[in-house]
């Protein structure tokens, strides 16, 4: 249906809907401008069949499972069918003094871990598809991601997976940043982005390196690939010499791959001093993956999987790049590969035992046979740099460059500093005082109690630092990394220098501890080598293995002891103080940084960080309780509900605490509670719109209406708790509706402050000039369209933030489509006629006062007419007199009202608001009052719609009741005041509008009340 567009100036007007069914809620039609758009692929919507994470131990697996559960349930990961964590097949880490785990381990290697992960994934998929044996063909229709956790990273409690990053450096979309981003989360999203052109196949990545976000990176096309695509990163030769590099052949083919090639050699291969470093991200085609899976049945490669472990044989170490993918390179020949003359691990085969050489030869022989016919290509990741993470590098080089430079927290930090930029706070709850001086200070995942005062000299890093429950003050020196490792029975405070190379033996010249030479440290502290490394081989006597840190003491006492120890290197007074404490230190049970990292309870760490996050959210709610507008809390609530009922209970309790005190933001706090309940229902309890007058909630709503907010909130909280405990999603949605109803009540009270602009509409009874019985009073109104600013007129936005709308009055088919008329009749009753443009008129007769009491139910017959009659004081619902007696005493007759609209139901052209305004004008004149001014009608209509509980704003009545083009504006604050400014339009401009604008009716109905709730 196409309607001609006709802007016009008018003096008064009004609106309804096509059927004049004033019983229905206020609604708006969608007016669409059809635009030509191009479909685009968004990696946020990509889907994985399986995401599988590998790790080196059962302890790591349990912690990673907890973290993956958190990320997955909180919708912080890409969509996936299956998410698993698998520990590599390898002997348990030896206890006592064997620290070889720090260096290339005796596990299965990256290649073995990949084969084992694929085996476990395909086994699981085969079972899900009801196969009784492994069906490798499932790979042909699957997208699988393998993430290798990699080596131990002592710089981060929990390891690389829990390392937190700057959001702007990650591939994590904003919708998945509800909590501070981690390296694990980033690696999965990065692989998702790079894989966006892959319909099937396997992608493998690792947490050993961080590949920051780049807006120019392109994804490789994999559909026609029968083999592997190794993603590379451009890096200076000095950096490339420490890692694996790809040497290109023809086109995108890989000639060969080499590990730790010398700079001199690379200068002959790479131009411009830039090498192609293996990024750690690789694609394996489905056919190649099937062949790799077949290796698990062939000795000795069966030892790469849990099959070997379960058969009681030791694991076999295989490299993904330098064993499995090397035969795919065009420049690698059979003899040099099988003999171990190329690659990374087996390049040192000459140093192996005879048995090891035989095993490597046998393994490579099988790999060569199985993988013939496949080839390896490379794909450069443009704009991405390669940042390697290792305990061998000092914290300053390995971790500090990727830490968040800006705070990521919901709390306000109590601090004293010349510049807030000096402090970066990430997921930390700080009640106490932090004083920052000189350099940058990072505080991550920490809880600083209200009686704690820290003076920090930058640069300095606090990780998982929990100080609470005591009244203490610390002055912490600069250049240090402070960590607290959560163990099963105790917490361990560790500390080392930002520049310390943790894996360097103490006797090496460059080795340091707390940023001073080891020899100087021994001299000033009186600590001896035997105190730190009793029975440990010389090459393993490093900062990592030094049993420096006491345990079983309270955390505060540990910090005090360590502060004294680290000051010894530069402060003579501390040196004297340490002499009195060294005996205490020696008598304590101590652990090394490596011990603490290996025994860290990752489940406990995750729980502690979750508790901090919950505290920050609660504080954020309290700190912003008086704010209006601002960011939506829905992402927070969606995440909180995944953390269990206790977390939800604490947030609801916090909201109820804030609600007990009346404030301008009360409607939004009530809406927040409704949102939380809606999130708990998780889409299973029905629609948020619906009735909200359940008897159990009635008393609370009545208290809100009466202004007794504290009592109302207490009653709502009690009923809410009962309904939550029912466990039914339907009850959660029904409860949320009652919070929304309470919000509407408070909003209505704010909007009705607009009544101060309406009081002049009435004149004294003796001045009224009533019309005779039978004389009709009629008013017509155009419709309206808005050109800019729509929805800013709706409460509470219009008085919280202020609103501004530009709109134009229009005729439909050259006629004003909305109208109302009324007259006095001899009978003492009220007649309401709802005209229908198709001829199906509805006639209602009301003879009792009770017939009008349901004016606040928008679906009641003639609700809008009832609300106008009550608002205009034609009928007094509080009077003890009957309806007939009121009409007889006041007017000497009854009232007949007719209303109509020639607009479709839910047209979105301002119908019901304009109908209310037009009817108010008619009724006031009928009662003998002067014709109301536009301002009277605009503000009176606002109040009418609150009485109807439909919510509406003010732009509809501004758009139609005032002719032509105009700008409507409402300022912040109450009483709600709407000002209008007419915009003169020339006839020439009107002609242009008529010739170029088309009003298109889609046939779709947009219910305003529902949309306003949304």
mmCIF file of N, CA and C in Angstrom, residues 16-25 834-836 858-864 899 901 905 912 915:
data_model
loop_
_atom_site.group_PDB
_atom_site.id
_atom_site.type_symbol
_atom_site.label_atom_id
_atom_site.label_comp_id
_atom_site.label_asym_id
_atom_site.label_seq_id
_atom_site.Cartn_x
_atom_site.Cartn_y
_atom_site.Cartn_z
ATOM 1 N N UNK A 16 -5.290 8.224 15.670
ATOM 2 C CA UNK A 16 -5.642 6.921 16.239
ATOM 3 C C UNK A 16 -4.981 5.835 15.409
ATOM 4 N N UNK A 17 -5.683 4.768 15.120
ATOM 5 C CA UNK A 17 -5.187 3.715 14.238
ATOM 6 C C UNK A 17 -6.278 3.377 13.248
ATOM 7 N N UNK A 18 -5.993 2.486 12.302
ATOM 8 C CA UNK A 18 -6.940 2.318 11.205
ATOM 9 C C UNK A 18 -8.300 1.837 11.660
ATOM 10 N N UNK A 19 -8.342 1.091 12.753
ATOM 11 C CA UNK A 19 -9.613 0.557 13.223
ATOM 12 C C UNK A 19 -10.162 1.367 14.388
ATOM 13 N N UNK A 20 -9.463 2.413 14.766
ATOM 14 C CA UNK A 20 -9.804 3.200 15.956
ATOM 15 C C UNK A 20 -9.984 2.276 17.148
ATOM 16 N N UNK A 21 -9.154 1.230 17.221
ATOM 17 C CA UNK A 21 -9.243 0.319 18.352
ATOM 18 C C UNK A 21 -8.351 0.853 19.453
ATOM 19 N N UNK A 22 -8.899 1.757 20.244
ATOM 20 C CA UNK A 22 -8.111 2.368 21.311
ATOM 21 C C UNK A 22 -7.872 1.406 22.452
ATOM 22 N N UNK A 23 -8.315 0.153 22.314
ATOM 23 C CA UNK A 23 -8.091 -0.823 23.359
ATOM 24 C C UNK A 23 -6.669 -1.383 23.308
ATOM 25 N N UNK A 24 -6.030 -1.233 22.168
ATOM 26 C CA UNK A 24 -4.738 -1.885 21.975
ATOM 27 C C UNK A 24 -3.592 -1.006 22.439
ATOM 28 N N UNK A 25 -2.434 -1.661 22.773
ATOM 29 C CA UNK A 25 -1.268 -0.868 23.189
ATOM 30 C C UNK A 25 -0.777 0.026 22.073
ATOM 31 N N UNK A 834 -16.305 3.848 18.398
ATOM 32 C CA UNK A 834 -15.002 3.663 17.754
ATOM 33 C C UNK A 834 -15.247 3.441 16.266
ATOM 34 N N UNK A 835 -15.014 4.501 15.474
ATOM 35 C CA UNK A 835 -15.276 4.438 14.036
ATOM 36 C C UNK A 835 -14.195 3.591 13.353
ATOM 37 N N UNK A 836 -14.632 2.814 12.374
ATOM 38 C CA UNK A 836 -13.715 2.001 11.588
ATOM 39 C C UNK A 836 -13.827 2.391 10.139
ATOM 40 N N UNK A 858 -4.487 -0.975 28.691
ATOM 41 C CA UNK A 858 -4.562 -0.547 27.299
ATOM 42 C C UNK A 858 -5.362 -1.468 26.397
ATOM 43 N N UNK A 859 -5.640 -2.712 26.834
ATOM 44 C CA UNK A 859 -6.427 -3.602 25.980
ATOM 45 C C UNK A 859 -7.899 -3.596 26.376
ATOM 46 N N UNK A 860 -8.269 -2.800 27.381
ATOM 47 C CA UNK A 860 -9.682 -2.674 27.759
ATOM 48 C C UNK A 860 -10.418 -1.906 26.663
ATOM 49 N N UNK A 861 -11.686 -2.238 26.382
ATOM 50 C CA UNK A 861 -12.445 -1.527 25.336
ATOM 51 C C UNK A 861 -12.517 -0.027 25.612
ATOM 52 N N UNK A 862 -12.072 0.776 24.643
ATOM 53 C CA UNK A 862 -12.156 2.227 24.765
ATOM 54 C C UNK A 862 -11.281 2.811 25.844
ATOM 55 N N UNK A 863 -10.135 2.148 26.160
ATOM 56 C CA UNK A 863 -9.290 2.588 27.273
ATOM 57 C C UNK A 863 -8.811 4.016 27.080
ATOM 58 N N UNK A 864 -8.427 4.382 25.868
ATOM 59 C CA UNK A 864 -7.914 5.729 25.630
ATOM 60 C C UNK A 864 -8.982 6.781 25.903
ATOM 61 N N UNK A 899 -14.411 8.624 17.878
ATOM 62 C CA UNK A 899 -13.002 8.769 17.473
ATOM 63 C C UNK A 899 -12.753 7.892 16.249
ATOM 64 N N UNK A 901 -9.632 6.887 12.882
ATOM 65 C CA UNK A 901 -8.338 7.055 12.210
ATOM 66 C C UNK A 901 -8.362 6.260 10.911
ATOM 67 N N UNK A 905 -3.419 -0.211 11.584
ATOM 68 C CA UNK A 905 -3.032 -0.514 12.957
ATOM 69 C C UNK A 905 -1.518 -0.641 13.054
ATOM 70 N N UNK A 912 -2.054 6.889 18.164
ATOM 71 C CA UNK A 912 -2.766 6.955 19.437
ATOM 72 C C UNK A 912 -2.451 8.228 20.213
ATOM 73 N N UNK A 915 -4.459 10.933 18.610
ATOM 74 C CA UNK A 915 -5.865 10.757 18.941
ATOM 75 C C UNK A 915 -6.154 11.256 20.347
#
